């Protein structure tokens, strides 16, 4: 899972929360936060199963869709409310749903 944000501070906190949930539920998911400036380069290096955009970089959706569609990788914008509340559990659950997985 790759989370794209503008600078990284808030998303780093969000990633820490998501990783804690992943660990507590014994899930095999890797999560990385990258800045919008490095999103394309990091995408090719990380080869994520899903890309989530923070609300601040939603303008990048069309640009990233060009490569994620070719790779058949889901791309979604994180809900503003979930992002603002740093609701890692809801964001992880929605990502898993997009991947066709269920979080227990």
mmCIF file with all atom_site columns, C-alpha atoms in Angstrom:
data_model
loop_
_atom_site.group_PDB
_atom_site.id
_atom_site.type_symbol
_atom_site.label_atom_id
_atom_site.label_alt_id
_atom_site.label_comp_id
_atom_site.label_asym_id
_atom_site.label_entity_id
_atom_site.label_seq_id
_atom_site.pdbx_PDB_ins_code
_atom_site.Cartn_x
_atom_site.Cartn_y
_atom_site.Cartn_z
_atom_site.occupancy
_atom_site.B_iso_or_equiv
_atom_site.pdbx_formal_charge
_atom_site.auth_seq_id
_atom_site.auth_comp_id
_atom_site.auth_asym_id
_atom_site.auth_atom_id
_atom_site.pdbx_PDB_model_num
ATOM 1   C CA . UNK A 1 1   ? 0.000   0.000   0.000   1.00 0.00 ? 1   UNK A CA 1
ATOM 2   C CA . UNK A 1 2   ? 1.395   3.369   -0.999  1.00 0.00 ? 2   UNK A CA 1
ATOM 3   C CA . UNK A 1 3   ? 0.032   6.561   0.561   1.00 0.00 ? 3   UNK A CA 1
ATOM 4   C CA . UNK A 1 4   ? 0.822   9.756   -1.333  1.00 0.00 ? 4   UNK A CA 1
ATOM 5   C CA . UNK A 1 5   ? 0.758   13.112  0.449   1.00 0.00 ? 5   UNK A CA 1
ATOM 6   C CA . UNK A 1 6   ? 2.108   16.617  -0.008  1.00 0.00 ? 6   UNK A CA 1
ATOM 7   C CA . UNK A 1 7   ? 4.912   16.742  2.578   1.00 0.00 ? 7   UNK A CA 1
ATOM 8   C CA . UNK A 1 8   ? 4.600   13.608  4.648   1.00 0.00 ? 8   UNK A CA 1
ATOM 9   C CA . UNK A 1 9   ? 4.168   14.678  8.266   1.00 0.00 ? 9   UNK A CA 1
ATOM 10  C CA . UNK A 1 10  ? 0.483   13.860  8.707   1.00 0.00 ? 10  UNK A CA 1
ATOM 11  C CA . UNK A 1 11  ? 0.740   10.792  6.512   1.00 0.00 ? 11  UNK A CA 1
ATOM 12  C CA . UNK A 1 12  ? 3.705   9.500   8.532   1.00 0.00 ? 12  UNK A CA 1
ATOM 13  C CA . UNK A 1 13  ? 1.467   9.604   11.612  1.00 0.00 ? 13  UNK A CA 1
ATOM 14  C CA . UNK A 1 14  ? -1.310  7.881   9.661   1.00 0.00 ? 14  UNK A CA 1
ATOM 15  C CA . UNK A 1 15  ? 1.079   5.172   8.425   1.00 0.00 ? 15  UNK A CA 1
ATOM 16  C CA . UNK A 1 16  ? 2.210   4.530   12.009  1.00 0.00 ? 16  UNK A CA 1
ATOM 17  C CA . UNK A 1 17  ? -1.432  4.040   13.040  1.00 0.00 ? 17  UNK A CA 1
ATOM 18  C CA . UNK A 1 18  ? -2.121  1.741   10.084  1.00 0.00 ? 18  UNK A CA 1
ATOM 19  C CA . UNK A 1 19  ? 1.016   -0.316  10.782  1.00 0.00 ? 19  UNK A CA 1
ATOM 20  C CA . UNK A 1 20  ? -0.087  -0.726  14.407  1.00 0.00 ? 20  UNK A CA 1
ATOM 21  C CA . UNK A 1 21  ? -3.474  -2.055  13.213  1.00 0.00 ? 21  UNK A CA 1
ATOM 22  C CA . UNK A 1 22  ? -1.805  -4.358  10.686  1.00 0.00 ? 22  UNK A CA 1
ATOM 23  C CA . UNK A 1 23  ? 0.452   -5.734  13.407  1.00 0.00 ? 23  UNK A CA 1
ATOM 24  C CA . UNK A 1 24  ? -2.415  -6.220  15.883  1.00 0.00 ? 24  UNK A CA 1
ATOM 25  C CA . UNK A 1 25  ? -4.454  -8.103  13.277  1.00 0.00 ? 25  UNK A CA 1
ATOM 26  C CA . UNK A 1 26  ? -1.449  -10.116 12.061  1.00 0.00 ? 26  UNK A CA 1
ATOM 27  C CA . UNK A 1 27  ? -1.899  -8.981  8.436   1.00 0.00 ? 27  UNK A CA 1
ATOM 28  C CA . UNK A 1 28  ? 0.799   -9.258  5.778   1.00 0.00 ? 28  UNK A CA 1
ATOM 29  C CA . UNK A 1 29  ? 0.610   -5.729  4.370   1.00 0.00 ? 29  UNK A CA 1
ATOM 30  C CA . UNK A 1 30  ? 3.425   -3.266  3.718   1.00 0.00 ? 30  UNK A CA 1
ATOM 31  C CA . UNK A 1 31  ? 2.632   0.440   3.947   1.00 0.00 ? 31  UNK A CA 1
ATOM 32  C CA . UNK A 1 32  ? 4.740   3.293   2.620   1.00 0.00 ? 32  UNK A CA 1
ATOM 33  C CA . UNK A 1 33  ? 4.195   7.048   2.638   1.00 0.00 ? 33  UNK A CA 1
ATOM 34  C CA . UNK A 1 34  ? 5.679   9.086   -0.190  1.00 0.00 ? 34  UNK A CA 1
ATOM 35  C CA . UNK A 1 35  ? 5.558   12.733  -1.160  1.00 0.00 ? 35  UNK A CA 1
ATOM 36  C CA . UNK A 1 36  ? 3.694   13.772  -4.263  1.00 0.00 ? 36  UNK A CA 1
ATOM 37  C CA . UNK A 1 37  ? 6.974   14.934  -5.811  1.00 0.00 ? 37  UNK A CA 1
ATOM 38  C CA . UNK A 1 38  ? 8.370   11.398  -5.601  1.00 0.00 ? 38  UNK A CA 1
ATOM 39  C CA . UNK A 1 39  ? 5.154   9.460   -6.245  1.00 0.00 ? 39  UNK A CA 1
ATOM 40  C CA . UNK A 1 40  ? 5.925   8.296   -9.787  1.00 0.00 ? 40  UNK A CA 1
ATOM 41  C CA . UNK A 1 41  ? 9.476   7.198   -8.987  1.00 0.00 ? 41  UNK A CA 1
ATOM 42  C CA . UNK A 1 42  ? 8.430   5.488   -5.755  1.00 0.00 ? 42  UNK A CA 1
ATOM 43  C CA . UNK A 1 43  ? 5.513   3.774   -7.474  1.00 0.00 ? 43  UNK A CA 1
ATOM 44  C CA . UNK A 1 44  ? 7.857   2.001   -9.867  1.00 0.00 ? 44  UNK A CA 1
ATOM 45  C CA . UNK A 1 45  ? 10.251  1.067   -7.052  1.00 0.00 ? 45  UNK A CA 1
ATOM 46  C CA . UNK A 1 46  ? 7.635   -0.075  -4.515  1.00 0.00 ? 46  UNK A CA 1
ATOM 47  C CA . UNK A 1 47  ? 5.234   -1.770  -6.931  1.00 0.00 ? 47  UNK A CA 1
ATOM 48  C CA . UNK A 1 48  ? 2.292   -1.351  -4.502  1.00 0.00 ? 48  UNK A CA 1
ATOM 49  C CA . UNK A 1 49  ? -0.965  -3.315  -4.594  1.00 0.00 ? 49  UNK A CA 1
ATOM 50  C CA . UNK A 1 50  ? -2.952  -0.104  -4.040  1.00 0.00 ? 50  UNK A CA 1
ATOM 51  C CA . UNK A 1 51  ? -2.283  3.645   -4.111  1.00 0.00 ? 51  UNK A CA 1
ATOM 52  C CA . UNK A 1 52  ? -4.109  6.031   -1.781  1.00 0.00 ? 52  UNK A CA 1
ATOM 53  C CA . UNK A 1 53  ? -3.921  9.790   -2.225  1.00 0.00 ? 53  UNK A CA 1
ATOM 54  C CA . UNK A 1 54  ? -4.279  12.198  0.671   1.00 0.00 ? 54  UNK A CA 1
ATOM 55  C CA . UNK A 1 55  ? -6.910  14.882  0.056   1.00 0.00 ? 55  UNK A CA 1
ATOM 56  C CA . UNK A 1 56  ? -4.152  17.489  -0.463  1.00 0.00 ? 56  UNK A CA 1
ATOM 57  C CA . UNK A 1 57  ? -2.792  15.687  -3.544  1.00 0.00 ? 57  UNK A CA 1
ATOM 58  C CA . UNK A 1 58  ? -6.071  14.600  -5.118  1.00 0.00 ? 58  UNK A CA 1
ATOM 59  C CA . UNK A 1 59  ? -5.062  16.742  -8.117  1.00 0.00 ? 59  UNK A CA 1
ATOM 60  C CA . UNK A 1 60  ? -2.516  13.987  -8.954  1.00 0.00 ? 60  UNK A CA 1
ATOM 61  C CA . UNK A 1 61  ? -5.198  11.376  -9.532  1.00 0.00 ? 61  UNK A CA 1
ATOM 62  C CA . UNK A 1 62  ? -5.331  11.652  -13.333 1.00 0.00 ? 62  UNK A CA 1
ATOM 63  C CA . UNK A 1 63  ? -1.549  11.567  -13.652 1.00 0.00 ? 63  UNK A CA 1
ATOM 64  C CA . UNK A 1 64  ? -1.196  8.498   -11.430 1.00 0.00 ? 64  UNK A CA 1
ATOM 65  C CA . UNK A 1 65  ? -4.230  6.791   -12.981 1.00 0.00 ? 65  UNK A CA 1
ATOM 66  C CA . UNK A 1 66  ? -2.357  6.532   -16.260 1.00 0.00 ? 66  UNK A CA 1
ATOM 67  C CA . UNK A 1 67  ? 0.154   4.142   -14.730 1.00 0.00 ? 67  UNK A CA 1
ATOM 68  C CA . UNK A 1 68  ? -2.015  2.403   -12.140 1.00 0.00 ? 68  UNK A CA 1
ATOM 69  C CA . UNK A 1 69  ? -4.663  1.501   -14.741 1.00 0.00 ? 69  UNK A CA 1
ATOM 70  C CA . UNK A 1 70  ? -2.060  -0.154  -16.956 1.00 0.00 ? 70  UNK A CA 1
ATOM 71  C CA . UNK A 1 71  ? -0.900  -2.202  -13.956 1.00 0.00 ? 71  UNK A CA 1
ATOM 72  C CA . UNK A 1 72  ? -4.512  -2.809  -12.800 1.00 0.00 ? 72  UNK A CA 1
ATOM 73  C CA . UNK A 1 73  ? -3.720  -1.262  -9.399  1.00 0.00 ? 73  UNK A CA 1
ATOM 74  C CA . UNK A 1 74  ? -6.564  0.397   -7.458  1.00 0.00 ? 74  UNK A CA 1
ATOM 75  C CA . UNK A 1 75  ? -6.145  4.136   -6.907  1.00 0.00 ? 75  UNK A CA 1
ATOM 76  C CA . UNK A 1 76  ? -8.334  6.082   -4.501  1.00 0.00 ? 76  UNK A CA 1
ATOM 77  C CA . UNK A 1 77  ? -8.462  9.398   -2.689  1.00 0.00 ? 77  UNK A CA 1
ATOM 78  C CA . UNK A 1 78  ? -8.636  9.060   1.084   1.00 0.00 ? 78  UNK A CA 1
ATOM 79  C CA . UNK A 1 79  ? -11.847 10.528  2.456   1.00 0.00 ? 79  UNK A CA 1
ATOM 80  C CA . UNK A 1 80  ? -11.190 13.976  3.935   1.00 0.00 ? 80  UNK A CA 1
ATOM 81  C CA . UNK A 1 81  ? -12.928 13.094  7.219   1.00 0.00 ? 81  UNK A CA 1
ATOM 82  C CA . UNK A 1 82  ? -10.994 9.825   7.651   1.00 0.00 ? 82  UNK A CA 1
ATOM 83  C CA . UNK A 1 83  ? -7.733  11.598  6.846   1.00 0.00 ? 83  UNK A CA 1
ATOM 84  C CA . UNK A 1 84  ? -8.448  14.528  9.160   1.00 0.00 ? 84  UNK A CA 1
ATOM 85  C CA . UNK A 1 85  ? -9.268  12.172  12.025  1.00 0.00 ? 85  UNK A CA 1
ATOM 86  C CA . UNK A 1 86  ? -6.245  9.993   11.180  1.00 0.00 ? 86  UNK A CA 1
ATOM 87  C CA . UNK A 1 87  ? -8.677  7.074   11.194  1.00 0.00 ? 87  UNK A CA 1
ATOM 88  C CA . UNK A 1 88  ? -6.229  4.355   10.210  1.00 0.00 ? 88  UNK A CA 1
ATOM 89  C CA . UNK A 1 89  ? -8.683  1.538   10.784  1.00 0.00 ? 89  UNK A CA 1
ATOM 90  C CA . UNK A 1 90  ? -11.313 2.954   8.413   1.00 0.00 ? 90  UNK A CA 1
ATOM 91  C CA . UNK A 1 91  ? -8.722  3.854   5.776   1.00 0.00 ? 91  UNK A CA 1
ATOM 92  C CA . UNK A 1 92  ? -7.186  0.369   5.968   1.00 0.00 ? 92  UNK A CA 1
ATOM 93  C CA . UNK A 1 93  ? -10.615 -1.257  5.822   1.00 0.00 ? 93  UNK A CA 1
ATOM 94  C CA . UNK A 1 94  ? -11.595 0.765   2.721   1.00 0.00 ? 94  UNK A CA 1
ATOM 95  C CA . UNK A 1 95  ? -8.270  -0.080  1.050   1.00 0.00 ? 95  UNK A CA 1
ATOM 96  C CA . UNK A 1 96  ? -8.765  -3.763  1.735   1.00 0.00 ? 96  UNK A CA 1
ATOM 97  C CA . UNK A 1 97  ? -12.279 -3.571  0.299   1.00 0.00 ? 97  UNK A CA 1
ATOM 98  C CA . UNK A 1 98  ? -10.867 -2.029  -2.891  1.00 0.00 ? 98  UNK A CA 1
ATOM 99  C CA . UNK A 1 99  ? -8.465  -4.975  -3.043  1.00 0.00 ? 99  UNK A CA 1
ATOM 100 C CA . UNK A 1 100 ? -11.309 -7.436  -2.558  1.00 0.00 ? 100 UNK A CA 1
ATOM 101 C CA . UNK A 1 101 ? -10.124 -8.409  0.913   1.00 0.00 ? 101 UNK A CA 1
ATOM 102 C CA . UNK A 1 102 ? -11.927 -8.413  4.250   1.00 0.00 ? 102 UNK A CA 1
ATOM 103 C CA . UNK A 1 103 ? -10.411 -7.113  7.475   1.00 0.00 ? 103 UNK A CA 1
ATOM 104 C CA . UNK A 1 104 ? -11.285 -9.127  10.554  1.00 0.00 ? 104 UNK A CA 1
#
